[in-house]
mmCIF file of C-alpha atoms in Angstrom:
data_model
loop_
_atom_site.group_PDB
_atom_site.id
_atom_site.type_symbol
_atom_site.label_atom_id
_atom_site.label_comp_id
_atom_site.label_asym_id
_atom_site.label_seq_id
_atom_site.Cartn_x
_atom_site.Cartn_y
_atom_site.Cartn_z
ATOM 1 C CA MET A 123 199.578 29.516 75.809
ATOM 2 C CA THR A 124 196.116 27.982 76.803
ATOM 3 C CA ARG A 125 197.110 28.555 80.685
ATOM 4 C CA PHE A 126 197.788 32.059 79.694
ATOM 5 C CA ARG A 127 194.115 32.347 78.151
ATOM 6 C CA TYR A 128 192.890 30.976 80.711
ATOM 7 C CA PHE A 129 194.758 33.546 83.140
ATOM 8 C CA LEU A 130 193.320 36.039 81.077
ATOM 9 C CA TRP A 131 189.372 35.104 81.056
ATOM 10 C CA GLY A 132 189.914 34.821 85.018
ATOM 11 C CA VAL A 133 190.908 38.462 84.565
ATOM 12 C CA VAL A 134 187.702 39.138 82.603
ATOM 13 C CA GLY A 135 185.660 37.483 84.559
ATOM 14 C CA VAL A 136 186.752 39.245 87.871
ATOM 15 C CA THR A 137 186.433 42.750 86.613
ATOM 16 C CA ALA A 138 182.984 41.756 85.294
ATOM 17 C CA ALA A 139 181.914 40.806 88.713
ATOM 18 C CA LEU A 140 183.367 43.935 90.652
ATOM 19 C CA PHE A 141 181.332 45.872 88.141
ATOM 20 C CA GLY A 142 178.459 43.781 88.355
ATOM 21 C CA LEU A 143 179.182 44.376 92.352
ATOM 22 C CA PHE A 144 179.677 47.961 91.897
ATOM 23 C CA ALA A 145 176.344 48.792 89.615
ATOM 24 C CA TYR A 146 174.294 46.240 92.040
ATOM 25 C CA GLN A 147 175.779 48.826 95.160
ATOM 26 C CA LEU A 148 175.030 52.392 93.344
ATOM 27 C CA SER A 149 171.737 50.762 92.599
ATOM 28 C CA GLN A 150 170.681 50.648 96.340
ATOM 29 C CA PRO A 151 169.035 53.368 98.243
ATOM 30 C CA LYS A 152 171.295 55.303 100.496
ATOM 31 C CA ASP A 153 170.212 54.782 104.143
ATOM 32 C CA GLU A 154 170.462 58.193 105.277
ATOM 33 C CA PHE A 155 170.528 57.157 109.087
ATOM 34 C CA VAL A 156 172.682 57.322 111.785
ATOM 35 C CA GLU A 157 171.461 54.709 114.365
ATOM 36 C CA SER A 158 172.378 55.261 118.110
ATOM 37 C CA ALA A 159 174.650 52.554 119.239
ATOM 38 C CA MET A 160 172.744 53.127 122.718
ATOM 39 C CA ILE A 161 170.631 50.899 122.145
ATOM 40 C CA GLY A 162 170.623 48.232 125.517
ATOM 41 C CA GLU A 163 172.830 50.699 127.239
ATOM 42 C CA THR A 164 171.599 52.799 130.393
ATOM 43 C CA ILE A 165 170.829 56.129 129.704
ATOM 44 C CA PRO A 166 173.748 58.313 130.327
ATOM 45 C CA ALA A 167 173.830 60.385 133.351
ATOM 46 C CA PHE A 168 172.210 64.031 133.023
ATOM 47 C CA ASP A 169 170.553 66.909 134.531
ATOM 48 C CA LEU A 170 168.271 69.152 132.562
ATOM 49 C CA PRO A 171 166.345 72.514 133.384
ATOM 50 C CA PRO A 172 162.774 72.917 132.305
ATOM 51 C CA ALA A 173 162.180 73.900 128.575
ATOM 52 C CA VAL A 174 158.778 76.105 130.053
ATOM 53 C CA GLU A 175 157.653 77.120 133.423
ATOM 54 C CA PHE A 176 154.244 74.550 132.978
ATOM 55 C CA ARG A 177 156.397 71.511 133.242
ATOM 56 C CA PRO A 178 159.275 69.958 135.483
ATOM 57 C CA GLY A 179 162.999 69.369 133.722
ATOM 58 C CA LEU A 180 164.174 65.728 133.101
ATOM 59 C CA SER A 181 167.286 64.153 134.477
ATOM 60 C CA SER A 182 168.382 60.647 133.690
ATOM 61 C CA ALA A 183 167.108 60.012 137.604
ATOM 62 C CA ASN A 184 163.165 60.768 135.814
ATOM 63 C CA LEU A 185 163.979 57.596 133.569
ATOM 64 C CA ALA A 186 164.398 55.093 136.350
ATOM 65 C CA ASP A 187 161.603 55.499 138.233
ATOM 66 C CA GLY A 188 160.233 51.987 137.353
ATOM 67 C CA LYS A 189 157.709 53.170 134.586
ATOM 68 C CA PRO A 190 158.753 52.305 130.739
ATOM 69 C CA LYS A 191 158.731 55.795 129.032
ATOM 70 C CA LEU A 192 159.109 57.461 125.522
ATOM 71 C CA LEU A 193 161.561 60.100 125.531
ATOM 72 C CA ASN A 194 161.014 62.447 122.624
ATOM 73 C CA VAL A 195 163.693 64.473 121.336
ATOM 74 C CA PHE A 196 162.083 67.417 119.617
ATOM 75 C CA ALA A 197 162.487 71.390 118.790
ATOM 76 C CA SER A 198 159.816 73.734 118.419
ATOM 77 C CA TRP A 199 161.503 75.241 114.852
ATOM 78 C CA CYS A 200 161.893 71.509 113.477
ATOM 79 C CA VAL A 201 159.264 70.906 110.853
ATOM 80 C CA PRO A 202 158.840 67.456 110.845
ATOM 81 C CA CYS A 203 158.004 67.802 114.735
ATOM 82 C CA ARG A 204 154.561 69.390 114.094
ATOM 83 C CA ALA A 205 153.909 66.494 111.744
ATOM 84 C CA GLU A 206 153.903 63.989 114.552
ATOM 85 C CA ALA A 207 152.281 65.761 117.274
ATOM 86 C CA PRO A 208 148.907 64.595 116.726
ATOM 87 C CA TYR A 209 150.449 60.510 116.902
ATOM 88 C CA LEU A 210 152.234 61.876 120.087
ATOM 89 C CA ASP A 211 148.952 63.060 121.758
ATOM 90 C CA GLU A 212 147.341 59.653 120.264
ATOM 91 C CA LEU A 213 150.553 57.599 122.119
ATOM 92 C CA GLU A 214 149.546 59.463 125.565
ATOM 93 C CA ARG A 215 145.948 58.837 125.476
ATOM 94 C CA ARG A 216 146.642 55.391 124.987
ATOM 95 C CA GLY A 217 148.376 55.258 128.336
ATOM 96 C CA ALA A 218 151.869 56.174 127.021
ATOM 97 C CA GLU A 219 153.643 58.415 129.243
ATOM 98 C CA ILE A 220 156.017 61.074 127.525
ATOM 99 C CA VAL A 221 158.817 63.067 128.594
ATOM 100 C CA ALA A 222 160.674 65.393 125.956
ATOM 101 C CA VAL A 223 163.838 66.989 125.574
ATOM 102 C CA ALA A 224 163.684 70.318 123.172
ATOM 103 C CA ILE A 225 167.189 71.127 121.523
ATOM 104 C CA ARG A 226 168.562 74.600 121.072
ATOM 105 C CA ASP A 227 164.970 75.754 122.019
ATOM 106 C CA ARG A 228 163.538 78.959 123.699
ATOM 107 C CA PRO A 229 161.055 78.594 126.149
ATOM 108 C CA GLN A 230 159.058 81.389 124.640
ATOM 109 C CA ASP A 231 159.092 79.363 121.513
ATOM 110 C CA VAL A 232 159.000 75.773 123.069
ATOM 111 C CA SER A 233 155.427 76.935 124.734
ATOM 112 C CA ALA A 234 154.085 78.684 121.468
ATOM 113 C CA PHE A 235 154.928 75.188 119.979
ATOM 114 C CA LEU A 236 152.525 73.397 122.331
ATOM 115 C CA GLU A 237 150.126 75.587 122.722
ATOM 116 C CA ILE A 238 149.648 75.335 118.895
ATOM 117 C CA TYR A 239 150.495 71.460 118.421
ATOM 118 C CA GLY A 240 149.174 70.354 121.887
ATOM 119 C CA ASN A 241 151.421 69.246 124.877
ATOM 120 C CA PRO A 242 151.710 65.225 125.413
ATOM 121 C CA PHE A 243 154.678 65.657 127.673
ATOM 122 C CA SER A 244 154.919 65.082 131.577
ATOM 123 C CA ARG A 245 158.540 66.505 131.389
ATOM 124 C CA ILE A 246 160.254 68.567 129.328
ATOM 125 C CA GLY A 247 164.096 69.165 129.608
ATOM 126 C CA SER A 248 165.939 72.430 128.002
ATOM 127 C CA ASP A 249 169.228 70.888 126.146
ATOM 128 C CA GLU A 250 170.335 74.261 124.193
ATOM 129 C CA ILE A 251 174.246 73.001 123.061
ATOM 130 C CA SER A 252 172.889 69.254 122.237
ATOM 131 C CA ALA A 253 174.722 67.444 124.998
ATOM 132 C CA VAL A 254 171.988 64.940 126.111
ATOM 133 C CA GLN A 255 171.097 64.301 122.156
ATOM 134 C CA LEU A 256 174.692 63.409 121.585
ATOM 135 C CA SER A 257 175.374 61.615 124.860
ATOM 136 C CA ILE A 258 172.794 59.275 123.945
ATOM 137 C CA GLY A 259 173.258 58.766 120.340
ATOM 138 C CA SER A 260 170.670 60.509 118.338
ATOM 139 C CA SER A 261 171.748 62.545 114.943
ATOM 140 C CA GLY A 262 168.610 65.084 114.586
ATOM 141 C CA VAL A 263 165.076 65.886 115.516
ATOM 142 C CA PRO A 264 162.450 63.982 115.949
ATOM 143 C CA GLU A 265 163.469 60.995 117.345
ATOM 144 C CA THR A 266 161.756 59.034 120.081
ATOM 145 C CA PHE A 267 163.476 56.717 122.548
ATOM 146 C CA VAL A 268 161.637 53.627 124.204
ATOM 147 C CA ILE A 269 163.241 53.630 128.033
ATOM 148 C CA ASP A 270 162.777 50.787 130.018
ATOM 149 C CA GLY A 271 161.813 51.416 133.649
ATOM 150 C CA SER A 272 165.220 50.905 134.933
ATOM 151 C CA GLY A 273 166.768 53.746 132.325
ATOM 152 C CA VAL A 274 167.862 51.415 129.971
ATOM 153 C CA ILE A 275 167.506 52.479 126.143
ATOM 154 C CA THR A 276 165.449 49.740 124.503
ATOM 155 C CA TYR A 277 164.257 51.142 120.869
ATOM 156 C CA GLN A 278 165.350 54.408 119.026
ATOM 157 C CA HIS A 279 163.037 55.663 116.487
ATOM 158 C CA ILE A 280 164.217 57.881 113.882
ATOM 159 C CA GLY A 281 162.120 60.704 112.031
ATOM 160 C CA ASP A 282 158.548 61.918 112.748
ATOM 161 C CA ILE A 283 155.985 59.182 114.249
ATOM 162 C CA ARG A 284 153.207 58.361 111.676
ATOM 163 C CA ALA A 285 150.105 56.649 111.918
ATOM 164 C CA ALA A 286 151.755 53.160 111.597
ATOM 165 C CA ASP A 287 154.081 53.886 113.943
ATOM 166 C CA VAL A 288 151.482 54.311 116.682
ATOM 167 C CA PRO A 289 150.656 50.493 117.313
ATOM 168 C CA MET A 290 154.331 49.466 116.821
ATOM 169 C CA LEU A 291 155.855 52.086 119.745
ATOM 170 C CA LEU A 292 152.761 50.754 122.711
ATOM 171 C CA ALA A 293 154.726 47.676 121.092
ATOM 172 C CA LYS A 294 157.767 48.232 121.915
ATOM 173 C CA LEU A 295 156.542 49.798 125.242
ATOM 174 C CA GLN A 296 155.158 47.061 126.505
ATOM 175 C CA GLU A 297 158.084 44.793 125.985
ATOM 176 C CA ALA A 298 160.180 47.050 128.305
ATOM 177 C CA GLY A 299 157.680 45.962 130.607
ATOM 178 C CA ALA A 300 154.768 49.188 130.638
ATOM 179 C CA MET B 115 164.681 101.622 96.557
ATOM 180 C CA ARG B 116 165.021 100.897 100.301
ATOM 181 C CA LYS B 117 161.670 98.718 100.420
ATOM 182 C CA LEU B 118 163.300 96.471 97.403
ATOM 183 C CA LEU B 119 166.503 96.619 99.744
ATOM 184 C CA VAL B 120 164.830 95.280 102.580
ATOM 185 C CA LEU B 121 162.629 92.940 100.404
ATOM 186 C CA ILE B 122 165.901 91.035 98.867
ATOM 187 C CA LEU B 123 167.580 90.819 102.313
ATOM 188 C CA LEU B 124 163.994 88.950 103.492
ATOM 189 C CA ALA B 125 164.520 86.773 100.408
ATOM 190 C CA ILE B 126 167.734 86.154 101.511
ATOM 191 C CA ALA B 127 167.366 85.131 105.009
ATOM 192 C CA VAL B 128 164.087 82.665 104.484
ATOM 193 C CA PRO B 129 166.711 79.723 105.035
ATOM 194 C CA LEU B 130 167.838 80.883 108.448
ATOM 195 C CA ALA B 131 163.937 81.087 109.663
ATOM 196 C CA ALA B 132 163.990 77.268 109.184
ATOM 197 C CA GLN B 133 166.778 76.903 111.868
ATOM 198 C CA ASP B 134 166.699 77.605 115.607
ATOM 199 C CA SER B 135 166.690 80.748 117.204
ATOM 200 C CA LEU B 136 169.531 80.349 119.855
ATOM 201 C CA PRO B 137 173.179 81.683 119.664
ATOM 202 C CA PRO B 138 175.867 78.986 118.988
ATOM 203 C CA ALA B 139 177.005 77.175 121.638
ATOM 204 C CA PRO B 140 180.155 78.823 123.537
ATOM 205 C CA TYR B 141 182.752 76.791 121.479
ATOM 206 C CA ALA B 142 180.796 76.295 118.624
ATOM 207 C CA TYR B 143 183.132 79.236 116.793
ATOM 208 C CA GLN B 144 185.394 80.256 119.696
ATOM 209 C CA GLN B 145 189.002 78.720 119.426
ATOM 210 C CA LEU B 146 190.489 77.727 123.028
ATOM 211 C CA ASP B 147 193.385 80.058 124.294
ATOM 212 C CA ASP B 148 196.025 77.596 124.298
ATOM 213 C CA PRO B 149 197.162 77.084 120.638
ATOM 214 C CA ALA B 150 198.571 73.888 121.483
ATOM 215 C CA LEU B 151 194.972 72.565 122.711
ATOM 216 C CA GLU B 152 193.451 74.182 120.041
ATOM 217 C CA ALA B 153 195.481 72.102 117.321
ATOM 218 C CA LYS B 154 194.559 69.713 119.201
ATOM 219 C CA ALA B 155 191.410 69.943 118.869
ATOM 220 C CA THR B 156 191.055 71.130 115.256
ATOM 221 C CA GLU B 157 193.013 67.790 114.269
ATOM 222 C CA LEU B 158 189.989 65.798 115.801
ATOM 223 C CA MET B 159 187.417 67.959 114.738
ATOM 224 C CA HIS B 160 188.404 67.630 110.641
ATOM 225 C CA THR B 161 187.951 63.575 111.721
ATOM 226 C CA LEU B 162 184.809 63.536 112.754
ATOM 227 C CA ARG B 163 181.673 63.316 110.776
ATOM 228 C CA CYS B 164 179.218 65.969 110.878
ATOM 229 C CA LEU B 165 175.821 64.233 111.707
ATOM 230 C CA THR B 166 173.402 66.917 109.656
ATOM 231 C CA CYS B 167 175.832 67.038 106.587
ATOM 232 C CA GLN B 168 177.373 63.412 106.327
ATOM 233 C CA SER B 169 179.990 64.344 103.614
ATOM 234 C CA GLN B 170 181.401 67.051 105.361
ATOM 235 C CA SER B 171 183.742 67.447 108.990
ATOM 236 C CA ILE B 172 182.472 68.883 112.165
ATOM 237 C CA ALA B 173 185.012 71.509 111.497
ATOM 238 C CA ASP B 174 183.776 72.234 107.882
ATOM 239 C CA SER B 175 180.473 72.228 108.756
ATOM 240 C CA ASP B 176 177.730 75.100 109.691
ATOM 241 C CA ALA B 177 174.932 72.963 110.650
ATOM 242 C CA PRO B 178 173.580 73.617 114.392
ATOM 243 C CA MET B 179 174.357 70.173 115.401
ATOM 244 C CA ALA B 180 178.052 70.277 114.511
ATOM 245 C CA GLY B 181 178.548 73.754 115.837
ATOM 246 C CA ASP B 182 177.496 71.520 119.217
ATOM 247 C CA MET B 183 179.774 69.172 118.552
ATOM 248 C CA ARG B 184 182.874 71.724 118.022
ATOM 249 C CA HIS B 185 181.432 72.305 121.402
ATOM 250 C CA GLN B 186 181.594 69.029 123.146
ATOM 251 C CA VAL B 187 185.022 68.621 121.473
ATOM 252 C CA ARG B 188 186.519 71.542 122.504
ATOM 253 C CA THR B 189 185.349 71.774 126.467
ATOM 254 C CA ARG B 190 186.494 68.073 126.447
ATOM 255 C CA ILE B 191 189.841 68.741 125.522
ATOM 256 C CA LEU B 192 189.763 72.085 127.660
ATOM 257 C CA ALA B 193 188.898 69.395 130.699
ATOM 258 C CA GLY B 194 192.032 67.150 129.670
ATOM 259 C CA GLU B 195 190.765 64.452 127.708
ATOM 260 C CA GLU B 196 192.337 63.161 125.192
ATOM 261 C CA PRO B 197 191.798 63.279 121.579
ATOM 262 C CA GLU B 198 191.224 59.026 120.873
ATOM 263 C CA GLU B 199 189.347 59.250 124.046
ATOM 264 C CA ILE B 200 186.593 61.900 123.188
ATOM 265 C CA ARG B 201 186.943 59.562 119.446
ATOM 266 C CA ALA B 202 185.833 56.862 121.580
ATOM 267 C CA TRP B 203 183.015 58.281 123.167
ATOM 268 C CA LEU B 204 181.533 59.287 120.053
ATOM 269 C CA VAL B 205 182.111 55.832 118.306
ATOM 270 C CA ASP B 206 180.486 54.433 121.275
ATOM 271 C CA ARG B 207 177.561 56.358 120.384
ATOM 272 C CA TYR B 208 177.168 56.745 117.232
ATOM 273 C CA GLY B 209 179.057 53.762 115.558
ATOM 274 C CA ASP B 210 182.481 53.837 113.465
ATOM 275 C CA TYR B 211 180.503 56.236 110.813
ATOM 276 C CA ILE B 212 180.704 59.009 112.836
ATOM 277 C CA SER B 213 184.823 58.988 112.231
ATOM 278 C CA TYR B 214 186.812 59.115 109.471
ATOM 279 C CA SER B 215 189.607 58.125 110.600
ATOM 280 C CA PRO B 216 190.294 54.449 109.560
ATOM 281 C CA GLU B 217 189.933 51.784 111.785
ATOM 282 C CA VAL B 218 190.783 47.869 111.247
ATOM 283 C CA SER B 219 187.704 45.851 112.443
ATOM 284 C CA SER B 220 185.640 42.801 111.870
ATOM 285 C CA THR B 221 183.822 44.476 108.917
ATOM 286 C CA THR B 222 187.142 46.547 107.342
ATOM 287 C CA TRP B 223 189.746 44.018 107.907
ATOM 288 C CA PRO B 224 189.889 42.869 103.982
ATOM 289 C CA LEU B 225 190.438 46.219 103.215
ATOM 290 C CA PHE B 226 193.799 46.246 104.866
ATOM 291 C CA ALA B 227 194.640 42.395 104.094
ATOM 292 C CA ILE B 228 193.789 42.516 100.840
ATOM 293 C CA PRO B 229 196.997 44.901 99.289
ATOM 294 C CA VAL B 230 199.127 42.803 101.967
ATOM 295 C CA LEU B 231 197.913 39.846 99.932
ATOM 296 C CA ILE B 232 198.636 41.504 96.656
ATOM 297 C CA LEU B 233 201.661 42.671 96.861
ATOM 298 C CA LEU B 234 203.049 39.363 98.470
ATOM 299 C CA GLY B 235 201.361 37.525 95.017
ATOM 300 C CA VAL B 236 203.211 40.199 93.027
ATOM 301 C CA ALA B 237 206.261 39.309 95.128
ATOM 302 C CA PHE B 238 205.993 35.250 94.275
ATOM 303 C CA ILE B 239 205.477 36.029 90.801
ATOM 304 C CA LEU B 240 208.070 38.238 90.090
ATOM 305 C CA ARG B 241 210.403 36.041 92.255
ATOM 306 C CA GLY B 242 209.410 33.305 89.523
ATOM 307 C CA ARG B 243 210.354 35.158 86.639
ATOM 308 C CA LEU B 244 213.481 36.423 87.425
ATOM 309 C CA ARG B 245 214.156 32.761 87.974
ATOM 310 C CA GLY B 246 212.754 31.730 84.771
ATOM 311 C CA ALA B 247 215.278 34.421 83.071
ATOM 312 C CA LYS B 248 218.405 33.329 85.054
#
C-alpha cells in the first residue's frame, strides 16, 4: 500500500512539473522572427532588372566581386523602411557599400521613395514576385544581409536598422573582410 | 448620398493603401490547367506556413508574400518538380518552421519516441496484472 501511495505522489509530482513547464513557456515572449537558414551559404544565382532608371539592376555576380556589401531588402510601401533610411545613409557615409532589392514595387514608387528618404544604394534590383527574397530565406521587409566578397551570406538583420545597429553592421562588414 | 458612399468606401480602402500596388504574381490566384498538377500543388500549399501570418498556411492566406509563395509552388510543380523537393528547397531557406508536415529530427524525435515508450510500458504493466489475476 505504501508503494502505491509513493506512486500516486510521483504522478502528482510529474503533473506539477508539466504544468510548471507550460507556465514557464507561456510566460516567455514569442519570437516572431523567422531566421534565414542561408547564413554561411553562397547566395543563389539571380539576375534582377533595375528598379529605377538611375541605378543598375542587381545580380548574384555583383555580390561576388570581391568587396563585402550590405544587401538591403526593402519596398516603397513598407513603413519601417522609411524609419531605417537615415541609418542606411549613415552606413553609406561610413564606408559601407549597400545594394538593394525592391520587393513588389513599381519604378515610379521606388523613385519617389528614394527622393524623399535618400538613396544610399549603388544598385537596386526589382523583385516583383519575391523570388530572390524567397531564395535567400528572407521573410519580410526590411531585412539587411551582410554578404562577403565571394557572395557568401554571413549575417542577417531582421527588421529596421536602428541607431545601435549601425556600428554592429559595420563590425559585421569588417568581419566579412571589408 | 453619393459623397457619403465615397467616404465610406475610402474608409474601407485604407488598409489596402498600406500594401504594395502591384498586381499579384501570375500563379498566386490562378490555378494550373492540369487538375492533377493543381491537386499536387494545393496539397503542398496547405502544409506550408505563411511567413507573414504565421498561423496560416499559404493556401489560406491573402498576404502578398503567401501569393508569391503559391506562385513559386505552382511554377515549380509545372516545371516537373516533386512537392517534397519544393518543401526541401524551402526548409533549406527557412528551416523546419516553414513546413507543417511533421519530420523526425534531432529536436523532434522525443515526440515520436515517447508515445511508443508509454505503450510499451502499458503493455508491460498489463501483462503483469493479467498474470497476477490468473
